[in-house]
């Protein structure tokens, strides 16, 4: 058991350990919270289990164990926040600094990824009108629906949460205008995350109409995304855990992808491996296709059983705390054909070329060019795609693809601590043959590191 899986505890004074096996019981000494604390030690580590927690707001907990009159205070935060308050504050400060550079007085944040990154707020309620206001002075107000009121208080550090009421004539955009007016937003300039799944074209038009002649709006969809692309040590820890879960899923697939296997069983085992490891649902469905559908790279409904001689393409991601590590494989059922062996060699050669190119200072587009060069030189240009991967991080449905993407001419500079998914997709429709190895890497000081422990060898199960 890890204490971070229960709740975040900050000790404000030194802790005097109790003896191994000794239990300490106590009750809180302040009103508004009912809880009982049990503590025990094992190998000099003390774990605490707090239950029947009625209030989720941050407050001190004064516990007096049996036989001890002086005991430290414990600061208790909602257990669904997965970063320290200091790291979240640093992210918001960097966002504010970038806002000031762009002469913005505040941000109207509609992307769920941005809300999670800046505050810890975790929900799928972004499919409705939902906006987080962040002022240049650090002020935050969240406008959301009643279903997300407690969600916001439990999973974020946002104190000011407002609710717009559902109804046939609901006008959340006007509620947002009132909030901006409260914060002195009249005639100010605000950045807006227009590239957000929740801010539909209809809601966007209503937003602009409501704020017309009140304030100025500028598209700042890229502002937080550009900050999110460089991962912190804590974020990289979650990505590495996600990669471990992705490897576990591949091990399940390698065992189950045999003649007669049902695709539904394969999917269940792969996703189950992620859940058993403490992981999350990914940003989009696992992709599975066999036979002629092995040439598809999107999820679709309908399952089949594998033939004695077959092929199956899988694309999936381990997800942990919403951080993704994606992988991709084409597994051969029965003996591999000459074409499959040839395509596998070209694809893995392309992967090696891309990893050699992916280093700090390179342009993202250079990585695609490496993929295209190897594939085209092998005479397989018509079988490749026009992109060969993208950034990964904390992303929400409907997909796990993040900014930036590997395509020709993309000028974004590669930097250390970026995380990318590299997929070398080859689909030969003439021969009904696919070969699609893919893996997640992190950019290091002088190159990149593959986060998977699984080899790219051609898998053929008889």
GROMACS .gro file of C-alpha atoms in nm:
model
  462
    1UNK     CA    1   0.000   0.000   0.000
    2UNK     CA    2   0.126   0.345  -0.086
    3UNK     CA    3   0.013   0.639   0.123
    4UNK     CA    4  -0.044   0.850  -0.192
    5UNK     CA    5  -0.316   0.606  -0.292
    6UNK     CA    6  -0.515   0.698   0.017
    7UNK     CA    7  -0.472   1.069   0.066
    8UNK     CA    8  -0.210   1.341   0.057
    9UNK     CA    9  -0.074   1.422   0.404
   10UNK     CA   10   0.166   1.704   0.478
   11UNK     CA   11   0.335   1.699   0.818
   12UNK     CA   12   0.367   2.049   0.962
   13UNK     CA   13   0.587   1.932   1.252
   14UNK     CA   14   0.822   1.635   1.288
   15UNK     CA   15   0.655   1.302   1.347
   16UNK     CA   16   0.755   1.084   1.641
   17UNK     CA   17   0.712   0.727   1.508
   18UNK     CA   18   0.508   0.482   1.713
   19UNK     CA   19   0.638   0.134   1.768
   20UNK     CA   20   0.600  -0.136   1.505
   21UNK     CA   21   0.259  -0.295   1.533
   22UNK     CA   22   0.130  -0.035   1.781
   23UNK     CA   23  -0.211   0.111   1.693
   24UNK     CA   24  -0.303   0.472   1.746
   25UNK     CA   25  -0.664   0.579   1.757
   26UNK     CA   26  -0.805   0.926   1.774
   27UNK     CA   27  -1.078   1.163   1.662
   28UNK     CA   28  -1.054   1.508   1.507
   29UNK     CA   29  -1.088   1.801   1.747
   30UNK     CA   30  -1.257   2.048   1.513
   31UNK     CA   31  -1.620   2.074   1.397
   32UNK     CA   32  -1.741   1.997   1.046
   33UNK     CA   33  -1.557   1.670   0.991
   34UNK     CA   34  -1.628   1.325   1.125
   35UNK     CA   35  -1.351   1.073   1.087
   36UNK     CA   36  -1.151   0.813   1.267
   37UNK     CA   37  -0.779   0.772   1.215
   38UNK     CA   38  -0.596   0.443   1.246
   39UNK     CA   39  -0.218   0.436   1.230
   40UNK     CA   40   0.022   0.147   1.230
   41UNK     CA   41   0.384   0.103   1.140
   42UNK     CA   42   0.576  -0.161   0.951
   43UNK     CA   43   0.948  -0.138   0.885
   44UNK     CA   44   0.953   0.218   1.024
   45UNK     CA   45   0.692   0.343   0.773
   46UNK     CA   46   0.361   0.471   0.909
   47UNK     CA   47   0.042   0.447   0.707
   48UNK     CA   48  -0.281   0.620   0.789
   49UNK     CA   49  -0.631   0.530   0.677
   50UNK     CA   50  -0.891   0.803   0.699
   51UNK     CA   51  -1.254   0.712   0.641
   52UNK     CA   52  -1.603   0.855   0.687
   53UNK     CA   53  -1.463   1.187   0.572
   54UNK     CA   54  -1.754   1.430   0.564
   55UNK     CA   55  -1.569   1.743   0.454
   56UNK     CA   56  -1.325   1.745   0.165
   57UNK     CA   57  -1.191   2.093   0.220
   58UNK     CA   58  -0.832   2.146   0.328
   59UNK     CA   59  -0.803   2.184   0.707
   60UNK     CA   60  -0.575   2.071   0.990
   61UNK     CA   61  -0.647   1.745   1.168
   62UNK     CA   62  -0.541   1.732   1.532
   63UNK     CA   63  -0.514   1.367   1.639
   64UNK     CA   64  -0.419   1.255   1.990
   65UNK     CA   65  -0.314   0.887   1.989
   66UNK     CA   66  -0.365   0.678   2.300
   67UNK     CA   67  -0.108   0.769   2.563
   68UNK     CA   68   0.027   1.070   2.372
   69UNK     CA   69  -0.075   1.430   2.441
   70UNK     CA   70   0.139   1.610   2.182
   71UNK     CA   71   0.078   1.492   1.830
   72UNK     CA   72   0.148   1.665   1.496
   73UNK     CA   73  -0.113   1.834   1.286
   74UNK     CA   74  -0.200   1.672   0.956
   75UNK     CA   75  -0.306   1.877   0.657
   76UNK     CA   76  -0.559   1.670   0.465
   77UNK     CA   77  -0.641   1.732   0.099
   78UNK     CA   78  -0.886   1.551  -0.127
   79UNK     CA   79  -0.730   1.218  -0.221
   80UNK     CA   80  -0.816   1.260  -0.590
   81UNK     CA   81  -0.550   1.528  -0.644
   82UNK     CA   82  -0.236   1.367  -0.781
   83UNK     CA   83   0.014   1.653  -0.775
   84UNK     CA   84   0.144   1.871  -0.496
   85UNK     CA   85  -0.015   2.210  -0.449
   86UNK     CA   86   0.327   2.363  -0.512
   87UNK     CA   87   0.353   2.203  -0.857
   88UNK     CA   88   0.002   2.309  -0.953
   89UNK     CA   89   0.081   2.664  -0.839
   90UNK     CA   90   0.400   2.669  -1.048
   91UNK     CA   91   0.203   2.564  -1.356
   92UNK     CA   92  -0.050   2.842  -1.304
   93UNK     CA   93   0.230   3.095  -1.252
   94UNK     CA   94   0.393   2.994  -1.582
   95UNK     CA   95   0.054   3.026  -1.751
   96UNK     CA   96   0.007   3.373  -1.607
   97UNK     CA   97   0.355   3.477  -1.720
   98UNK     CA   98   0.272   3.366  -2.073
   99UNK     CA   99  -0.062   3.549  -2.057
  100UNK     CA  100   0.117   3.869  -1.963
  101UNK     CA  101   0.359   3.826  -2.256
  102UNK     CA  102   0.056   3.809  -2.485
  103UNK     CA  103  -0.109   4.112  -2.318
  104UNK     CA  104  -0.396   3.902  -2.187
  105UNK     CA  105  -0.581   3.995  -1.869
  106UNK     CA  106  -0.710   3.645  -1.817
  107UNK     CA  107  -0.793   3.311  -1.975
  108UNK     CA  108  -1.126   3.145  -2.049
  109UNK     CA  109  -1.024   2.782  -2.027
  110UNK     CA  110  -1.248   2.524  -2.193
  111UNK     CA  111  -1.006   2.236  -2.249
  112UNK     CA  112  -1.035   1.964  -1.986
  113UNK     CA  113  -0.664   1.891  -2.024
  114UNK     CA  114  -0.583   2.248  -1.920
  115UNK     CA  115  -0.814   2.236  -1.619
  116UNK     CA  116  -0.661   1.910  -1.500
  117UNK     CA  117  -0.308   2.042  -1.557
  118UNK     CA  118  -0.361   2.368  -1.368
  119UNK     CA  119  -0.592   2.261  -1.085
  120UNK     CA  120  -0.627   1.883  -1.076
  121UNK     CA  121  -0.994   1.908  -1.181
  122UNK     CA  122  -1.097   1.570  -1.323
  123UNK     CA  123  -1.429   1.514  -1.502
  124UNK     CA  124  -1.593   1.433  -1.833
  125UNK     CA  125  -1.840   1.716  -1.775
  126UNK     CA  126  -1.656   1.922  -2.035
  127UNK     CA  127  -1.898   1.784  -2.295
  128UNK     CA  128  -2.132   2.057  -2.168
  129UNK     CA  129  -2.063   2.429  -2.135
  130UNK     CA  130  -1.791   2.457  -1.872
  131UNK     CA  131  -1.532   2.728  -1.829
  132UNK     CA  132  -1.251   2.796  -1.586
  133UNK     CA  133  -1.158   3.164  -1.555
  134UNK     CA  134  -0.795   3.232  -1.464
  135UNK     CA  135  -0.705   3.595  -1.411
  136UNK     CA  136  -0.362   3.747  -1.445
  137UNK     CA  137  -0.373   3.800  -1.066
  138UNK     CA  138  -0.422   3.426  -1.010
  139UNK     CA  139  -0.795   3.446  -0.938
  140UNK     CA  140  -0.990   3.138  -1.047
  141UNK     CA  141  -1.362   3.074  -1.089
  142UNK     CA  142  -1.514   2.761  -1.240
  143UNK     CA  143  -1.854   2.773  -1.410
  144UNK     CA  144  -2.005   2.427  -1.447
  145UNK     CA  145  -2.322   2.220  -1.397
  146UNK     CA  146  -2.458   2.089  -1.068
  147UNK     CA  147  -2.338   1.735  -1.148
  148UNK     CA  148  -1.978   1.862  -1.137
  149UNK     CA  149  -1.999   2.080  -0.825
  150UNK     CA  150  -1.877   1.807  -0.590
  151UNK     CA  151  -1.648   1.669  -0.859
  152UNK     CA  152  -1.465   2.001  -0.871
  153UNK     CA  153  -1.439   2.028  -0.492
  154UNK     CA  154  -1.314   1.671  -0.455
  155UNK     CA  155  -1.062   1.663  -0.739
  156UNK     CA  156  -0.929   2.019  -0.761
  157UNK     CA  157  -0.792   2.311  -0.563
  158UNK     CA  158  -1.059   2.546  -0.705
  159UNK     CA  159  -1.242   2.726  -0.425
  160UNK     CA  160  -1.487   2.936  -0.626
  161UNK     CA  161  -1.723   2.701  -0.812
  162UNK     CA  162  -2.040   2.843  -0.971
  163UNK     CA  163  -2.327   2.642  -1.115
  164UNK     CA  164  -2.544   2.728  -1.412
  165UNK     CA  165  -2.890   2.573  -1.399
  166UNK     CA  166  -3.007   2.331  -1.666
  167UNK     CA  167  -3.320   2.435  -1.851
  168UNK     CA  168  -3.467   2.497  -2.196
  169UNK     CA  169  -3.364   2.861  -2.177
  170UNK     CA  170  -3.031   2.817  -1.996
  171UNK     CA  171  -2.771   3.081  -2.081
  172UNK     CA  172  -2.440   2.978  -1.926
  173UNK     CA  173  -2.259   3.225  -2.148
  174UNK     CA  174  -2.441   3.510  -1.973
  175UNK     CA  175  -2.352   3.357  -1.635
  176UNK     CA  176  -1.990   3.366  -1.748
  177UNK     CA  177  -2.024   3.732  -1.843
  178UNK     CA  178  -2.148   3.808  -1.489
  179UNK     CA  179  -1.846   3.631  -1.345
  180UNK     CA  180  -1.610   3.829  -1.565
  181UNK     CA  181  -1.786   4.149  -1.461
  182UNK     CA  182  -1.732   4.056  -1.095
  183UNK     CA  183  -1.363   4.021  -1.167
  184UNK     CA  184  -1.344   4.361  -1.337
  185UNK     CA  185  -1.341   4.218  -1.687
  186UNK     CA  186  -1.516   4.505  -1.861
  187UNK     CA  187  -1.306   4.623  -2.160
  188UNK     CA  188  -1.032   4.372  -2.077
  189UNK     CA  189  -0.869   4.123  -2.314
  190UNK     CA  190  -0.908   3.751  -2.252
  191UNK     CA  191  -0.757   3.451  -2.420
  192UNK     CA  192  -1.000   3.176  -2.516
  193UNK     CA  193  -0.936   2.808  -2.575
  194UNK     CA  194  -1.138   2.782  -2.895
  195UNK     CA  195  -0.987   2.445  -2.981
  196UNK     CA  196  -1.179   2.254  -2.716
  197UNK     CA  197  -1.424   1.967  -2.752
  198UNK     CA  198  -1.668   2.123  -2.506
  199UNK     CA  199  -1.677   2.460  -2.678
  200UNK     CA  200  -1.887   2.354  -2.975
  201UNK     CA  201  -1.941   2.587  -3.268
  202UNK     CA  202  -2.284   2.670  -3.129
  203UNK     CA  203  -2.152   2.745  -2.780
  204UNK     CA  204  -1.869   2.945  -2.932
  205UNK     CA  205  -2.111   3.165  -3.122
  206UNK     CA  206  -2.317   3.216  -2.806
  207UNK     CA  207  -2.002   3.303  -2.611
  208UNK     CA  208  -1.892   3.568  -2.861
  209UNK     CA  209  -2.243   3.713  -2.875
  210UNK     CA  210  -2.263   3.738  -2.496
  211UNK     CA  211  -1.926   3.909  -2.464
  212UNK     CA  212  -1.961   4.141  -2.763
  213UNK     CA  213  -1.898   4.503  -2.657
  214UNK     CA  214  -1.805   4.380  -2.310
  215UNK     CA  215  -1.448   4.257  -2.359
  216UNK     CA  216  -1.202   4.149  -2.626
  217UNK     CA  217  -1.138   3.783  -2.702
  218UNK     CA  218  -0.829   3.632  -2.860
  219UNK     CA  219  -0.765   3.272  -2.958
  220UNK     CA  220  -0.517   3.130  -2.707
  221UNK     CA  221  -0.584   2.762  -2.766
  222UNK     CA  222  -0.212   2.686  -2.774
  223UNK     CA  223  -0.106   2.868  -2.457
  224UNK     CA  224  -0.147   2.593  -2.198
  225UNK     CA  225  -0.080   2.314  -2.449
  226UNK     CA  226   0.267   2.453  -2.513
  227UNK     CA  227   0.337   2.440  -2.140
  228UNK     CA  228   0.195   2.091  -2.097
  229UNK     CA  229   0.422   1.940  -2.361
  230UNK     CA  230   0.729   1.958  -2.132
  231UNK     CA  231   0.676   1.703  -1.856
  232UNK     CA  232   0.774   1.745  -1.491
  233UNK     CA  233   0.944   1.465  -1.294
  234UNK     CA  234   0.609   1.378  -1.137
  235UNK     CA  235   0.441   1.363  -1.478
  236UNK     CA  236   0.720   1.146  -1.619
  237UNK     CA  237   0.669   0.911  -1.327
  238UNK     CA  238   0.306   0.866  -1.430
  239UNK     CA  239   0.405   0.819  -1.795
  240UNK     CA  240   0.651   0.545  -1.699
  241UNK     CA  241   0.381   0.373  -1.497
  242UNK     CA  242   0.150   0.397  -1.799
  243UNK     CA  243   0.422   0.239  -2.014
  244UNK     CA  244   0.449  -0.049  -1.767
  245UNK     CA  245   0.074  -0.106  -1.793
  246UNK     CA  246   0.092  -0.094  -2.174
  247UNK     CA  247   0.360  -0.365  -2.165
  248UNK     CA  248   0.135  -0.576  -1.944
  249UNK     CA  249  -0.144  -0.541  -2.200
  250UNK     CA  250   0.088  -0.655  -2.480
  251UNK     CA  251   0.188  -0.963  -2.282
  252UNK     CA  252  -0.180  -1.055  -2.261
  253UNK     CA  253  -0.223  -1.002  -2.635
  254UNK     CA  254   0.082  -1.214  -2.719
  255UNK     CA  255  -0.069  -1.501  -2.523
  256UNK     CA  256  -0.420  -1.474  -2.664
  257UNK     CA  257  -0.362  -1.393  -3.032
  258UNK     CA  258  -0.379  -1.753  -3.157
  259UNK     CA  259  -0.598  -1.937  -3.409
  260UNK     CA  260  -0.963  -1.935  -3.302
  261UNK     CA  261  -0.922  -1.654  -3.047
  262UNK     CA  262  -1.211  -1.410  -3.007
  263UNK     CA  263  -1.123  -1.042  -3.045
  264UNK     CA  264  -1.349  -0.957  -2.752
  265UNK     CA  265  -1.145  -1.177  -2.520
  266UNK     CA  266  -0.825  -1.011  -2.641
  267UNK     CA  267  -0.963  -0.663  -2.576
  268UNK     CA  268  -1.095  -0.762  -2.233
  269UNK     CA  269  -0.759  -0.905  -2.127
  270UNK     CA  270  -0.562  -0.606  -2.252
  271UNK     CA  271  -0.785  -0.346  -2.091
  272UNK     CA  272  -0.809  -0.561  -1.780
  273UNK     CA  273  -0.430  -0.561  -1.747
  274UNK     CA  274  -0.437  -0.181  -1.732
  275UNK     CA  275  -0.715  -0.173  -1.474
  276UNK     CA  276  -0.549  -0.439  -1.258
  277UNK     CA  277  -0.239  -0.223  -1.249
  278UNK     CA  278  -0.435   0.075  -1.118
  279UNK     CA  279  -0.469   0.244  -1.456
  280UNK     CA  280  -0.747   0.441  -1.621
  281UNK     CA  281  -0.962   0.430  -1.929
  282UNK     CA  282  -0.756   0.581  -2.212
  283UNK     CA  283  -0.856   0.888  -2.412
  284UNK     CA  284  -0.999   0.671  -2.689
  285UNK     CA  285  -1.090   0.308  -2.747
  286UNK     CA  286  -0.828   0.041  -2.801
  287UNK     CA  287  -0.802  -0.022  -3.174
  288UNK     CA  288  -0.835  -0.380  -3.295
  289UNK     CA  289  -0.876  -0.526  -3.641
  290UNK     CA  290  -0.795  -0.866  -3.790
  291UNK     CA  291  -0.801  -1.014  -4.138
  292UNK     CA  292  -0.857  -0.738  -4.390
  293UNK     CA  293  -0.950  -0.505  -4.103
  294UNK     CA  294  -0.591  -0.523  -3.979
  295UNK     CA  295  -0.532  -0.243  -4.230
  296UNK     CA  296  -0.757  -0.006  -4.036
  297UNK     CA  297  -0.625   0.230  -3.770
  298UNK     CA  298  -0.952   0.340  -3.612
  299UNK     CA  299  -1.182   0.161  -3.372
  300UNK     CA  300  -1.504   0.017  -3.515
  301UNK     CA  301  -1.776  -0.204  -3.373
  302UNK     CA  302  -1.801  -0.579  -3.446
  303UNK     CA  303  -1.581  -0.867  -3.326
  304UNK     CA  304  -1.459  -1.182  -3.501
  305UNK     CA  305  -1.256  -1.498  -3.430
  306UNK     CA  306  -0.903  -1.532  -3.568
  307UNK     CA  307  -0.839  -1.776  -3.850
  308UNK     CA  308  -0.562  -2.036  -3.857
  309UNK     CA  309  -0.366  -1.798  -4.083
  310UNK     CA  310  -0.446  -1.439  -4.001
  311UNK     CA  311  -0.314  -1.099  -3.893
  312UNK     CA  312  -0.431  -0.867  -3.620
  313UNK     CA  313  -0.335  -0.503  -3.565
  314UNK     CA  314  -0.363  -0.361  -3.215
  315UNK     CA  315  -0.317  -0.004  -3.098
  316UNK     CA  316  -0.364   0.064  -2.727
  317UNK     CA  317  -0.237   0.276  -2.443
  318UNK     CA  318  -0.157   0.228  -2.082
  319UNK     CA  319  -0.312   0.520  -1.896
  320UNK     CA  320  -0.224   0.622  -1.542
  321UNK     CA  321  -0.359   0.938  -1.380
  322UNK     CA  322  -0.470   1.022  -1.737
  323UNK     CA  323  -0.111   1.012  -1.868
  324UNK     CA  324  -0.072   0.787  -2.170
  325UNK     CA  325   0.189   0.553  -2.312
  326UNK     CA  326   0.066   0.415  -2.643
  327UNK     CA  327   0.185   0.110  -2.832
  328UNK     CA  328   0.103  -0.061  -3.160
  329UNK     CA  329   0.169  -0.404  -3.309
  330UNK     CA  330   0.064  -0.624  -3.597
  331UNK     CA  331   0.070  -0.987  -3.480
  332UNK     CA  332   0.082  -1.267  -3.736
  333UNK     CA  333  -0.128  -1.578  -3.683
  334UNK     CA  334   0.041  -1.875  -3.846
  335UNK     CA  335   0.368  -1.859  -4.039
  336UNK     CA  336   0.460  -1.507  -4.160
  337UNK     CA  337   0.460  -1.441  -4.532
  338UNK     CA  338   0.755  -1.305  -4.724
  339UNK     CA  339   0.570  -0.974  -4.758
  340UNK     CA  340   0.507  -0.950  -4.385
  341UNK     CA  341   0.874  -1.013  -4.310
  342UNK     CA  342   0.975  -0.750  -4.565
  343UNK     CA  343   0.731  -0.491  -4.431
  344UNK     CA  344   0.839  -0.559  -4.074
  345UNK     CA  345   1.201  -0.489  -4.163
  346UNK     CA  346   1.113  -0.162  -4.334
  347UNK     CA  347   0.894  -0.053  -4.043
  348UNK     CA  348   1.155  -0.128  -3.777
  349UNK     CA  349   1.425   0.039  -3.985
  350UNK     CA  350   1.202   0.345  -4.003
  351UNK     CA  351   1.156   0.335  -3.625
  352UNK     CA  352   1.533   0.330  -3.576
  353UNK     CA  353   1.571   0.628  -3.812
  354UNK     CA  354   1.302   0.825  -3.630
  355UNK     CA  355   1.454   0.758  -3.289
  356UNK     CA  356   1.793   0.865  -3.419
  357UNK     CA  357   1.639   1.193  -3.542
  358UNK     CA  358   1.428   1.263  -3.232
  359UNK     CA  359   1.656   1.470  -3.011
  360UNK     CA  360   1.658   1.821  -2.863
  361UNK     CA  361   1.695   2.092  -3.128
  362UNK     CA  362   1.546   1.891  -3.413
  363UNK     CA  363   1.221   1.997  -3.576
  364UNK     CA  364   0.924   1.770  -3.521
  365UNK     CA  365   0.881   1.754  -3.898
  366UNK     CA  366   1.231   1.607  -3.933
  367UNK     CA  367   1.113   1.292  -3.756
  368UNK     CA  368   0.840   1.237  -4.012
  369UNK     CA  369   1.090   1.292  -4.291
  370UNK     CA  370   1.307   1.013  -4.148
  371UNK     CA  371   1.009   0.774  -4.155
  372UNK     CA  372   0.915   0.875  -4.508
  373UNK     CA  373   1.271   0.846  -4.638
  374UNK     CA  374   1.317   0.487  -4.520
  375UNK     CA  375   0.974   0.376  -4.640
  376UNK     CA  376   0.998   0.552  -4.976
  377UNK     CA  377   1.347   0.417  -5.042
  378UNK     CA  378   1.203   0.069  -4.993
  379UNK     CA  379   0.938   0.137  -5.257
  380UNK     CA  380   0.648   0.147  -5.010
  381UNK     CA  381   0.547   0.512  -5.030
  382UNK     CA  382   0.185   0.434  -5.121
  383UNK     CA  383   0.153   0.216  -4.812
  384UNK     CA  384   0.254   0.478  -4.552
  385UNK     CA  385   0.062   0.760  -4.388
  386UNK     CA  386   0.121   1.136  -4.391
  387UNK     CA  387   0.196   1.144  -4.018
  388UNK     CA  388   0.395   0.910  -3.799
  389UNK     CA  389   0.297   0.991  -3.441
  390UNK     CA  390   0.236   1.269  -3.195
  391UNK     CA  391   0.291   1.395  -2.844
  392UNK     CA  392   0.135   1.215  -2.549
  393UNK     CA  393   0.035   1.339  -2.207
  394UNK     CA  394  -0.276   1.383  -2.001
  395UNK     CA  395  -0.559   1.379  -2.252
  396UNK     CA  396  -0.930   1.313  -2.225
  397UNK     CA  397  -1.185   1.156  -2.458
  398UNK     CA  398  -1.239   1.144  -2.749
  399UNK     CA  399  -0.871   1.069  -2.820
  400UNK     CA  400  -0.527   1.043  -2.663
  401UNK     CA  401  -0.345   1.233  -2.941
  402UNK     CA  402  -0.179   1.550  -2.815
  403UNK     CA  403   0.010   1.841  -2.971
  404UNK     CA  404   0.243   1.844  -3.166
  405UNK     CA  405   0.220   1.582  -3.442
  406UNK     CA  406   0.491   1.433  -3.664
  407UNK     CA  407   0.421   1.550  -4.020
  408UNK     CA  408   0.630   1.708  -4.294
  409UNK     CA  409   0.722   2.069  -4.234
  410UNK     CA  410   0.614   2.088  -3.869
  411UNK     CA  411   0.857   2.350  -3.728
  412UNK     CA  412   0.800   2.283  -3.356
  413UNK     CA  413   1.136   2.230  -3.185
  414UNK     CA  414   1.193   1.904  -3.000
  415UNK     CA  415   1.284   1.963  -2.634
  416UNK     CA  416   1.399   1.746  -2.348
  417UNK     CA  417   1.119   1.586  -2.141
  418UNK     CA  418   0.873   1.576  -2.428
  419UNK     CA  419   0.690   1.243  -2.466
  420UNK     CA  420   0.595   1.104  -2.808
  421UNK     CA  421   0.422   0.806  -2.962
  422UNK     CA  422   0.605   0.684  -3.274
  423UNK     CA  423   0.401   0.458  -3.503
  424UNK     CA  424   0.548   0.315  -3.822
  425UNK     CA  425   0.223   0.227  -3.999
  426UNK     CA  426   0.243   0.036  -4.327
  427UNK     CA  427  -0.077  -0.085  -4.499
  428UNK     CA  428  -0.048  -0.269  -4.829
  429UNK     CA  429  -0.401  -0.287  -4.968
  430UNK     CA  430  -0.282  -0.466  -5.284
  431UNK     CA  431  -0.162  -0.762  -5.080
  432UNK     CA  432  -0.404  -0.714  -4.788
  433UNK     CA  433  -0.108  -0.693  -4.549
  434UNK     CA  434  -0.042  -0.465  -4.252
  435UNK     CA  435   0.265  -0.407  -4.036
  436UNK     CA  436   0.240  -0.139  -3.768
  437UNK     CA  437   0.493  -0.132  -3.484
  438UNK     CA  438   0.467   0.159  -3.243
  439UNK     CA  439   0.608   0.265  -2.905
  440UNK     CA  440   0.625   0.561  -2.666
  441UNK     CA  441   0.951   0.746  -2.605
  442UNK     CA  442   1.068   1.034  -2.388
  443UNK     CA  443   1.316   1.290  -2.517
  444UNK     CA  444   1.638   1.294  -2.316
  445UNK     CA  445   1.928   1.539  -2.303
  446UNK     CA  446   2.093   1.395  -2.614
  447UNK     CA  447   1.837   1.163  -2.774
  448UNK     CA  448   1.530   0.968  -2.676
  449UNK     CA  449   1.448   0.669  -2.456
  450UNK     CA  450   1.204   0.391  -2.539
  451UNK     CA  451   0.974   0.347  -2.238
  452UNK     CA  452   0.865  -0.005  -2.332
  453UNK     CA  453   1.052  -0.316  -2.221
  454UNK     CA  454   0.895  -0.520  -2.502
  455UNK     CA  455   1.094  -0.584  -2.823
  456UNK     CA  456   0.979  -0.488  -3.172
  457UNK     CA  457   1.042  -0.841  -3.300
  458UNK     CA  458   0.790  -0.985  -3.544
  459UNK     CA  459   0.540  -1.192  -3.346
  460UNK     CA  460   0.400  -1.500  -3.520
  461UNK     CA  461   0.171  -1.729  -3.319
  462UNK     CA  462   0.089  -2.071  -3.474
   0.00000   0.00000   0.00000
